[in-house]
Each structure stands twice: as C-alpha cells, then as structure tokens.
PDB file of C-alpha atoms in Angstrom:
ATOM      1  CA  MET A  11      78.637  98.137  92.902  1.00 51.00           C
ATOM      2  CA  ALA A  12      77.584  94.836  94.486  1.00 47.00           C
ATOM      3  CA  ASP A  13      75.185  94.443  97.412  1.00 44.00           C
ATOM      4  CA  ARG A  14      75.972  91.891 100.099  1.00 43.00           C
ATOM      5  CA  ALA A  15      73.840  90.639 102.938  1.00 53.00           C
ATOM      6  CA  TYR A  16      75.781  92.785 105.388  1.00 64.00           C
ATOM      7  CA  GLY A  17      76.538  95.853 103.312  1.00 88.00           C
ATOM      8  CA  LEU A  18      78.067  97.160 100.129  1.00 97.00           C
ATOM      9  CA  ARG A  19      81.333  96.881  98.217  1.00 97.00           C
ATOM     10  CA  HIS A  20      82.763  98.962  95.411  1.00 98.00           C
ATOM     11  CA  VAL A  21      86.090  99.077  93.542  1.00 98.00           C
ATOM     12  CA  GLU A  22      87.312 102.172  91.692  1.00 98.00           C
ATOM     13  CA  HIS A  23      90.415 102.600  89.517  1.00 98.00           C
ATOM     14  CA  VAL A  24      91.654 106.140  90.036  1.00 97.00           C
ATOM     15  CA  MET A  25      94.829 108.060  90.937  1.00 96.00           C
ATOM     16  CA  GLY A  26      96.903 105.368  89.238  1.00 93.00           C
ATOM     17  CA  THR A  27      95.849 102.691  91.712  1.00 95.00           C
ATOM     18  CA  VAL A  28      92.840 100.749  92.999  1.00 97.00           C
ATOM     19  CA  PHE A  29      90.524 102.061  95.695  1.00 98.00           C
ATOM     20  CA  SER A  30      88.073  99.732  97.385  1.00 98.00           C
ATOM     21  CA  PHE A  31      85.150 100.408  99.687  1.00 98.00           C
ATOM     22  CA  ASP A  32      83.909  97.711 102.066  1.00 98.00           C
ATOM     23  CA  ILE A  33      80.828  98.922 103.943  1.00 98.00           C
ATOM     24  CA  ARG A  34      79.500  96.578 106.621  1.00 98.00           C
ATOM     25  CA  ASP A  35      76.356  98.610 107.421  1.00 97.00           C
ATOM     26  CA  ARG A  36      72.951  98.241 105.800  1.00 96.00           C
ATOM     27  CA  PRO A  37      73.216 100.221 102.529  1.00 96.00           C
ATOM     28  CA  THR A  38      70.650 102.961 103.072  1.00 97.00           C
ATOM     29  CA  PRO A  39      69.950 105.561 100.361  1.00 97.00           C
ATOM     30  CA  ALA A  40      72.078 108.054 102.295  1.00 98.00           C
ATOM     31  CA  ILE A  41      75.017 105.640 102.367  1.00 98.00           C
ATOM     32  CA  ARG A  42      74.672 104.956  98.649  1.00 98.00           C
ATOM     33  CA  ARG A  43      74.698 108.682  97.913  1.00 98.00           C
ATOM     34  CA  ALA A  44      77.758 109.137 100.135  1.00 98.00           C
ATOM     35  CA  LEU A  45      79.564 106.337  98.306  1.00 98.00           C
ATOM     36  CA  ASP A  46      78.811 108.012  94.969  1.00 98.00           C
ATOM     37  CA  ASP A  47      80.066 111.329  96.383  1.00 98.00           C
ATOM     38  CA  ALA A  48      83.205 109.662  97.730  1.00 98.00           C
ATOM     39  CA  VAL A  49      84.010 108.140  94.336  1.00 98.00           C
ATOM     40  CA  ARG A  50      83.467 111.483  92.600  1.00 98.00           C
ATOM     41  CA  GLY A  51      85.690 113.073  95.219  1.00 98.00           C
ATOM     42  CA  LEU A  52      88.539 110.702  94.397  1.00 98.00           C
ATOM     43  CA  HIS A  53      88.357 111.618  90.721  1.00 98.00           C
ATOM     44  CA  HIS A  54      88.340 115.301  91.663  1.00 98.00           C
ATOM     45  CA  VAL A  55      91.459 114.784  93.796  1.00 98.00           C
ATOM     46  CA  ASP A  56      93.124 113.057  90.848  1.00 98.00           C
ATOM     47  CA  ALA A  57      92.254 115.939  88.541  1.00 98.00           C
ATOM     48  CA  VAL A  58      93.657 118.500  91.003  1.00 98.00           C
ATOM     49  CA  PHE A  59      96.750 116.710  92.327  1.00 98.00           C
ATOM     50  CA  SER A  60      97.941 114.323  89.610  1.00 97.00           C
ATOM     51  CA  THR A  61     101.550 115.003  88.683  1.00 96.00           C
ATOM     52  CA  TYR A  62     100.966 112.995  85.492  1.00 95.00           C
ATOM     53  CA  ARG A  63      98.354 115.425  84.179  1.00 96.00           C
ATOM     54  CA  PRO A  64      99.981 118.542  82.730  1.00 97.00           C
ATOM     55  CA  ASP A  65      96.743 120.489  83.207  1.00 96.00           C
ATOM     56  CA  SER A  66      96.233 119.603  86.896  1.00 98.00           C
ATOM     57  CA  ALA A  67      96.364 122.407  89.437  1.00 98.00           C
ATOM     58  CA  ILE A  68      99.431 120.912  91.126  1.00 98.00           C
ATOM     59  CA  SER A  69     101.300 120.545  87.811  1.00 98.00           C
ATOM     60  CA  ARG A  70     100.524 124.123  86.794  1.00 98.00           C
ATOM     61  CA  LEU A  71     101.544 125.386  90.247  1.00 98.00           C
ATOM     62  CA  GLY A  72     104.785 123.423  90.092  1.00 98.00           C
ATOM     63  CA  ARG A  73     105.646 124.953  86.712  1.00 97.00           C
ATOM     64  CA  GLY A  74     104.937 128.427  88.024  1.00 97.00           C
ATOM     65  CA  GLU A  75     101.995 128.931  85.649  1.00 97.00           C
ATOM     66  CA  SER A  76      99.613 129.670  88.532  1.00 97.00           C
ATOM     67  CA  GLY A  77      99.730 130.722  92.160  1.00 97.00           C
ATOM     68  CA  LEU A  78      98.080 129.379  95.280  1.00 96.00           C
ATOM     69  CA  THR A  79      95.412 132.059  95.102  1.00 96.00           C
ATOM     70  CA  THR A  80      94.153 130.668  91.791  1.00 96.00           C
ATOM     71  CA  CYS A  81      94.311 127.009  92.855  1.00 97.00           C
ATOM     72  CA  PRO A  82      91.404 125.114  94.427  1.00 97.00           C
ATOM     73  CA  ALA A  83      91.276 125.630  98.201  1.00 96.00           C
ATOM     74  CA  GLU A  84      92.299 122.026  98.874  1.00 98.00           C
ATOM     75  CA  VAL A  85      95.723 122.669  97.351  1.00 98.00           C
ATOM     76  CA  ARG A  86      96.620 125.092 100.141  1.00 98.00           C
ATOM     77  CA  GLU A  87      95.165 122.667 102.708  1.00 98.00           C
ATOM     78  CA  VAL A  88      97.319 119.803 101.431  1.00 98.00           C
ATOM     79  CA  LEU A  89     100.479 121.892 101.151  1.00 98.00           C
ATOM     80  CA  ASP A  90      99.953 123.225 104.687  1.00 98.00           C
ATOM     81  CA  LEU A  91      99.631 119.648 105.936  1.00 98.00           C
ATOM     82  CA  CYS A  92     102.790 118.718 104.032  1.00 98.00           C
ATOM     83  CA  GLY A  93     104.592 121.574 105.737  1.00 98.00           C
ATOM     84  CA  ASP A  94     103.450 120.303 109.134  1.00 98.00           C
ATOM     85  CA  VAL A  95     104.754 116.794 108.394  1.00 98.00           C
ATOM     86  CA  THR A  96     108.033 118.203 107.090  1.00 98.00           C
ATOM     87  CA  ARG A  97     108.554 120.004 110.403  1.00 98.00           C
ATOM     88  CA  VAL A  98     107.539 117.023 112.551  1.00 98.00           C
ATOM     89  CA  SER A  99     109.783 114.673 110.561  1.00 98.00           C
ATOM     90  CA  ARG A 100     112.753 117.053 110.637  1.00 96.00           C
ATOM     91  CA  GLY A 101     112.766 117.322 106.870  1.00 97.00           C
ATOM     92  CA  TRP A 102     112.432 113.614 106.054  1.00 97.00           C
ATOM     93  CA  PHE A 103     109.081 114.284 104.395  1.00 97.00           C
ATOM     94  CA  SER A 104     108.945 116.762 101.539  1.00 97.00           C
ATOM     95  CA  ALA A 105     106.316 118.028  99.096  1.00 97.00           C
ATOM     96  CA  THR A 106     109.173 118.674  96.674  1.00 95.00           C
ATOM     97  CA  PRO A 107     111.162 115.424  96.585  1.00 89.00           C
ATOM     98  CA  GLY A 108     113.841 115.703  93.965  1.00 83.00           C
ATOM     99  CA  GLY A 109     113.099 119.417  93.662  1.00 91.00           C
ATOM    100  CA  VAL A 110     109.709 118.950  91.932  1.00 92.00           C
ATOM    101  CA  LEU A 111     106.364 119.801  93.535  1.00 97.00           C
ATOM    102  CA  ASP A 112     104.759 116.445  94.343  1.00 96.00           C
ATOM    103  CA  PRO A 113     102.644 116.053  97.511  1.00 97.00           C
ATOM    104  CA  SER A 114     101.695 112.468  96.582  1.00 94.00           C
ATOM    105  CA  GLY A 115     103.171 111.155  99.824  1.00 94.00           C
ATOM    106  CA  LEU A 116     100.262 112.752 101.673  1.00 97.00           C
ATOM    107  CA  VAL A 117      97.478 113.153  99.107  1.00 98.00           C
ATOM    108  CA  LYS A 118      96.373 109.525  98.857  1.00 97.00           C
ATOM    109  CA  GLY A 119      95.957 109.104 102.594  1.00 98.00           C
ATOM    110  CA  TRP A 120      94.185 112.446 102.790  1.00 98.00           C
ATOM    111  CA  ALA A 121      91.789 111.403 100.019  1.00 98.00           C
ATOM    112  CA  VAL A 122      91.033 108.037 101.656  1.00 98.00           C
ATOM    113  CA  GLU A 123      90.403 109.664 105.027  1.00 98.00           C
ATOM    114  CA  ALA A 124      88.055 112.200 103.419  1.00 98.00           C
ATOM    115  CA  ALA A 125      86.129 109.431 101.643  1.00 98.00           C
ATOM    116  CA  SER A 126      85.842 107.490 104.901  1.00 98.00           C
ATOM    117  CA  GLN A 127      84.542 110.592 106.677  1.00 98.00           C
ATOM    118  CA  LEU A 128      81.840 111.096 104.028  1.00 98.00           C
ATOM    119  CA  LEU A 129      80.631 107.552 104.599  1.00 98.00           C
ATOM    120  CA  TYR A 130      80.706 107.969 108.366  1.00 98.00           C
ATOM    121  CA  GLU A 131      78.621 111.135 108.225  1.00 98.00           C
ATOM    122  CA  SER A 132      76.029 109.293 106.117  1.00 98.00           C
ATOM    123  CA  GLY A 133      75.588 106.613 108.761  1.00 98.00           C
ATOM    124  CA  ALA A 134      78.163 104.047 107.597  1.00 98.00           C
ATOM    125  CA  HIS A 135      80.068 103.461 110.825  1.00 98.00           C
ATOM    126  CA  ASN A 136      81.670 100.103 109.994  1.00 98.00           C
ATOM    127  CA  THR A 137      83.811 100.577 106.908  1.00 98.00           C
ATOM    128  CA  CYS A 138      87.158  99.896 105.314  1.00 98.00           C
ATOM    129  CA  VAL A 139      88.368 102.298 102.638  1.00 98.00           C
ATOM    130  CA  ASN A 140      91.524 101.034 100.943  1.00 98.00           C
ATOM    131  CA  GLY A 141      93.600 103.201  98.633  1.00 98.00           C
ATOM    132  CA  GLY A 142      96.372 101.137  97.065  1.00 94.00           C
ATOM    133  CA  GLY A 143      97.049  99.264 100.300  1.00 94.00           C
ATOM    134  CA  ASP A 144      96.660 102.200 102.693  1.00 97.00           C
ATOM    135  CA  LEU A 145      93.527 101.835 104.786  1.00 98.00           C
ATOM    136  CA  GLN A 146      91.159 103.801 106.972  1.00 98.00           C
ATOM    137  CA  LEU A 147      89.144 101.441 109.163  1.00 98.00           C
ATOM    138  CA  ARG A 148      86.070 102.398 111.157  1.00 98.00           C
ATOM    139  CA  GLY A 149      84.012 100.352 113.548  1.00 98.00           C
ATOM    140  CA  GLU A 150      84.017  96.588 113.181  1.00 97.00           C
ATOM    141  CA  ALA A 151      84.115  93.994 110.430  1.00 97.00           C
ATOM    142  CA  ALA A 152      81.098  92.315 112.047  1.00 96.00           C
ATOM    143  CA  PRO A 153      79.342  92.719 115.401  1.00 96.00           C
ATOM    144  CA  GLY A 154      81.956  91.938 118.033  1.00 96.00           C
ATOM    145  CA  ALA A 155      84.664  91.200 115.433  1.00 97.00           C
ATOM    146  CA  PRO A 156      87.545  93.594 114.731  1.00 98.00           C
ATOM    147  CA  TRP A 157      89.007  94.209 111.309  1.00 98.00           C
ATOM    148  CA  ARG A 158      91.936  91.959 110.355  1.00 98.00           C
ATOM    149  CA  ILE A 159      94.344  93.361 107.767  1.00 97.00           C
ATOM    150  CA  GLY A 160      97.129  91.278 106.287  1.00 97.00           C
ATOM    151  CA  VAL A 161     100.275  93.206 105.371  1.00 96.00           C
ATOM    152  CA  ALA A 162     102.240  91.681 102.488  1.00 94.00           C
ATOM    153  CA  HIS A 163     105.867  90.789 103.101  1.00 96.00           C
ATOM    154  CA  PRO A 164     108.054  92.880 100.781  1.00 95.00           C
ATOM    155  CA  LEU A 165     110.603  90.125 100.157  1.00 95.00           C
ATOM    156  CA  ARG A 166     108.525  86.938 100.205  1.00 95.00           C
ATOM    157  CA  ARG A 167     105.843  86.822  97.546  1.00 92.00           C
ATOM    158  CA  GLY A 168     102.578  85.479  98.922  1.00 94.00           C
ATOM    159  CA  ALA A 169     103.683  85.772 102.561  1.00 96.00           C
ATOM    160  CA  LEU A 170     102.511  88.209 105.209  1.00 96.00           C
ATOM    161  CA  ALA A 171     104.781  90.398 107.287  1.00 96.00           C
ATOM    162  CA  THR A 172     102.080  90.867 109.915  1.00 96.00           C
ATOM    163  CA  VAL A 173      98.342  90.988 110.507  1.00 97.00           C
ATOM    164  CA  VAL A 174      96.927  94.183 111.991  1.00 98.00           C
ATOM    165  CA  THR A 175      93.775  93.649 114.043  1.00 97.00           C
ATOM    166  CA  GLY A 176      91.614  96.380 115.525  1.00 97.00           C
ATOM    167  CA  ARG A 177      88.865  98.959 115.333  1.00 97.00           C
ATOM    168  CA  ASP A 178      89.035 102.585 114.214  1.00 98.00           C
ATOM    169  CA  LEU A 179      92.553 102.395 112.812  1.00 98.00           C
ATOM    170  CA  ALA A 180      94.620 103.703 109.923  1.00 98.00           C
ATOM    171  CA  VAL A 181      97.226 101.416 108.354  1.00 98.00           C
ATOM    172  CA  ALA A 182      99.804 102.638 105.825  1.00 98.00           C
ATOM    173  CA  THR A 183     102.717 100.779 104.253  1.00 97.00           C
ATOM    174  CA  SER A 184     105.592 102.276 102.295  1.00 96.00           C
ATOM    175  CA  GLY A 185     108.006  99.998 100.485  1.00 89.00           C
ATOM    176  CA  THR A 186     109.680  98.787  97.328  1.00 74.00           C
ATOM    177  CA  ALA A 187     107.661  95.637  96.592  1.00 65.00           C
ATOM    178  CA  GLU A 188     105.089  97.139  94.208  1.00 64.00           C
ATOM    179  CA  ARG A 189     106.792 100.175  92.677  1.00 64.00           C
ATOM    180  CA  GLY A 190     110.477  99.621  93.307  1.00 58.00           C
ATOM    181  CA  ALA A 191     112.662 102.291  94.891  1.00 61.00           C
ATOM    182  CA  HIS A 192     110.265 105.190  94.272  1.00 78.00           C
ATOM    183  CA  ILE A 193     110.564 107.058  97.596  1.00 91.00           C
ATOM    184  CA  LEU A 194     113.338 109.626  97.571  1.00 92.00           C
ATOM    185  CA  ASP A 195     115.577 110.758 100.392  1.00 93.00           C
ATOM    186  CA  PRO A 196     114.597 114.459 100.381  1.00 92.00           C
ATOM    187  CA  HIS A 197     118.049 115.463 101.606  1.00 90.00           C
ATOM    188  CA  THR A 198     119.866 113.919  98.637  1.00 91.00           C
ATOM    189  CA  GLY A 199     117.173 113.452  95.986  1.00 89.00           C
ATOM    190  CA  THR A 200     118.246 109.813  95.573  1.00 92.00           C
ATOM    191  CA  PRO A 201     116.129 106.683  96.245  1.00 93.00           C
ATOM    192  CA  ALA A 202     115.842 105.670  99.903  1.00 94.00           C
ATOM    193  CA  LEU A 203     117.214 102.141 100.264  1.00 93.00           C
ATOM    194  CA  GLY A 204     117.503 101.603 104.015  1.00 95.00           C
ATOM    195  CA  LEU A 205     114.257  99.632 104.350  1.00 97.00           C
ATOM    196  CA  ALA A 206     112.299  97.145 102.264  1.00 96.00           C
ATOM    197  CA  SER A 207     109.019  98.266 103.838  1.00 97.00           C
ATOM    198  CA  ILE A 208     107.524  99.951 106.854  1.00 98.00           C
ATOM    199  CA  THR A 209     103.946  99.695 108.084  1.00 98.00           C
ATOM    200  CA  VAL A 210     102.680 102.466 110.347  1.00 98.00           C
ATOM    201  CA  VAL A 211      99.469 102.201 112.378  1.00 98.00           C
ATOM    202  CA  GLY A 212      97.652 105.253 113.708  1.00 98.00           C
ATOM    203  CA  GLN A 213      94.143 106.659 113.971  1.00 97.00           C
ATOM    204  CA  ALA A 214      93.786 108.885 110.888  1.00 98.00           C
ATOM    205  CA  LEU A 215      95.261 108.015 107.518  1.00 98.00           C
ATOM    206  CA  THR A 216      96.398 111.459 106.354  1.00 98.00           C
ATOM    207  CA  LEU A 217      99.239 111.650 108.867  1.00 98.00           C
ATOM    208  CA  THR A 218      99.725 107.885 109.174  1.00 98.00           C
ATOM    209  CA  ASP A 219     100.416 107.657 105.442  1.00 98.00           C
ATOM    210  CA  ALA A 220     102.712 110.687 105.414  1.00 98.00           C
ATOM    211  CA  PHE A 221     104.596 109.409 108.469  1.00 98.00           C
ATOM    212  CA  ALA A 222     105.108 106.059 106.716  1.00 98.00           C
ATOM    213  CA  THR A 223     106.656 107.890 103.761  1.00 97.00           C
ATOM    214  CA  ALA A 224     108.919 109.926 106.057  1.00 98.00           C
ATOM    215  CA  ALA A 225     109.910 106.842 108.063  1.00 98.00           C
ATOM    216  CA  PHE A 226     110.801 104.909 104.925  1.00 97.00           C
ATOM    217  CA  ALA A 227     113.032 107.772 103.792  1.00 96.00           C
ATOM    218  CA  MET A 228     114.723 107.810 107.218  1.00 97.00           C
ATOM    219  CA  GLY A 229     115.564 104.119 107.078  1.00 96.00           C
ATOM    220  CA  GLY A 230     117.032 102.689 110.264  1.00 89.00           C
ATOM    221  CA  GLY A 231     116.779 106.036 112.034  1.00 93.00           C
ATOM    222  CA  ALA A 232     112.988 105.915 111.856  1.00 97.00           C
ATOM    223  CA  ARG A 233     112.537 103.717 114.903  1.00 97.00           C
ATOM    224  CA  GLY A 234     113.529 106.326 117.458  1.00 97.00           C
ATOM    225  CA  TRP A 235     111.521 109.026 115.685  1.00 98.00           C
ATOM    226  CA  LEU A 236     108.389 106.878 115.583  1.00 98.00           C
ATOM    227  CA  GLU A 237     108.801 106.004 119.263  1.00 97.00           C
ATOM    228  CA  SER A 238     108.669 109.744 120.007  1.00 97.00           C
ATOM    229  CA  LEU A 239     105.262 110.156 118.339  1.00 97.00           C
ATOM    230  CA  ASP A 240     102.088 109.700 120.363  1.00 97.00           C
ATOM    231  CA  GLY A 241      99.585 107.278 118.902  1.00 97.00           C
ATOM    232  CA  TYR A 242     101.719 105.682 116.181  1.00 98.00           C
ATOM    233  CA  GLU A 243     103.374 102.271 116.011  1.00 98.00           C
ATOM    234  CA  ALA A 244     105.312 100.560 113.234  1.00 98.00           C
ATOM    235  CA  LEU A 245     106.799  97.364 111.867  1.00 98.00           C
ATOM    236  CA  ALA A 246     109.747  97.565 109.458  1.00 98.00           C
ATOM    237  CA  VAL A 247     111.418  94.986 107.243  1.00 97.00           C
ATOM    238  CA  THR A 248     115.023  95.613 106.218  1.00 97.00           C
ATOM    239  CA  PRO A 249     116.465  94.704 102.808  1.00 96.00           C
ATOM    240  CA  ASP A 250     118.180  91.644 104.331  1.00 96.00           C
ATOM    241  CA  GLY A 251     114.881  90.346 105.725  1.00 96.00           C
ATOM    242  CA  ARG A 252     115.314  91.328 109.360  1.00 97.00           C
ATOM    243  CA  GLU A 253     112.474  93.064 111.196  1.00 97.00           C
ATOM    244  CA  TRP A 254     112.113  95.670 113.881  1.00 97.00           C
ATOM    245  CA  ARG A 255     109.038  97.106 115.516  1.00 97.00           C
ATOM    246  CA  THR A 256     108.243  99.941 117.872  1.00 98.00           C
ATOM    247  CA  SER A 257     107.619  99.048 121.484  1.00 96.00           C
ATOM    248  CA  GLY A 258     103.818  99.339 121.239  1.00 95.00           C
ATOM    249  CA  PHE A 259     103.368  97.373 118.026  1.00 95.00           C
ATOM    250  CA  GLY A 260     101.354  94.538 119.473  1.00 83.00           C
ATOM    251  CA  TRP A 261      99.490  93.216 116.438  1.00 69.00           C
TER     252      TRP A 261
END
C-alpha cells in the first residue's frame, strides 16, 4: 500500500483479475482497517464463488455435492440477486450459462460494491474501487472535481470509446477486447457476438455489472431494454465499429 498526499492506493490480484483501490480521503486508522477488511473480503469471495476452484462452495453446489443450506449465507444472497436480474432481463442474464452454475456475471460487481461500502462506512467518502475495469465511484476525485473514467475502445487499441464523468456512479463494461467471446447467449449456450462492447452506467455496481452482461448477450436488442430501466444509461460499440447510446447517455 502506498500513501499519497491526498489519500491511499492499493492494488490486489484476486478473482483472476486486478482490483484497485483509490481513496482520496485522509487515510485514518479506521480507513486503513476497512481497506484491509475489504481486501480480505475479496479473497473470501474468491474462495466461495470461484468456478476454477473445485473445492469452492459454488463449485460443490454446482456438482450437487452440497445444498444451499450448507453453503455460506452469501451464496443464497447472490443467487437470489441473479434470479432477480434474470427476471428483469427476460432471461438474458443467467446464473447457469451453458448449463453450468456460474454467477460470475454478478459476483464481481457485488464484491466491488461491498468493498466500496466498507470504505464508506469507515469514513472514506471519496473513493474509486475498480474490479477488472468495473468501477464503483463515490464522492469526488478532488474537492469540486468529479471522477473521470476513460473507457477503452474494444476495436482500437489505445483509443477510448468514451469518458464517463461524475460523482457517485457505477460503471461496468462487457465486451470481447480482453477475454474474447466469453459471454454466452443463455438461450442458446453459444457466444454472444452482436456487440463488441457495452458500457452501462448506474448508481450501484451489483446491478450495473449484471445489466451490462445481460445487455451484451442481447446484442442490438439491448437498447430498448436499457431505455426501459430507470437510472441506467449505456454506450455500445458494434463489431463493425458503429456506436449507439441510450437517450440519457450524456458523458
């Protein structure tokens, strides 16, 4: 961890990606303890939900070796949230893509939001928690200055698709640039190929991240669905480089 004049930064490799914490408040002992707790929490989430660990609770549940009653309480919480998103998205989000239990499309955002909440409760009110490019932003980057988040263009290396500017926001991007065609169409079990990327902006990252996953699976049909949601806006890039955005995407 490295102190800065205006706060504290920390980078953690966990859940198969990189998480970063950018705290713009004075790093009090309470904030330092909360940061330590947040990092431990991420490793706990990895141990419970990793589909790459055969001994994780989610892997054992998926193989039928355990039931929900013997899983940690957060497993039911996450699966209930997944069920809610499945209903709201008309089945375009699934905790069983390809027929295998895998709530990863929601877990990362949920973990980032929980870490951000821990920091907030400790007195860190101006923070950016970034989990593999999905961010929960609170407060300001500096007094009177909003956060500015560059979103990488999926088809033009080194270029930005947009810059999101604001306070108290969640920003989530789903796409093919980093991991290829890894998001499945839950109706067919095949990779979703209708978009190159979609960035969704909301208030809380759990649902913003899950909605980005659902919207990417929908492809071109996502625009109308996103327009119907209160408090969410999006920018999409198609495989041929064209863009579309919802009517309130003003960044």
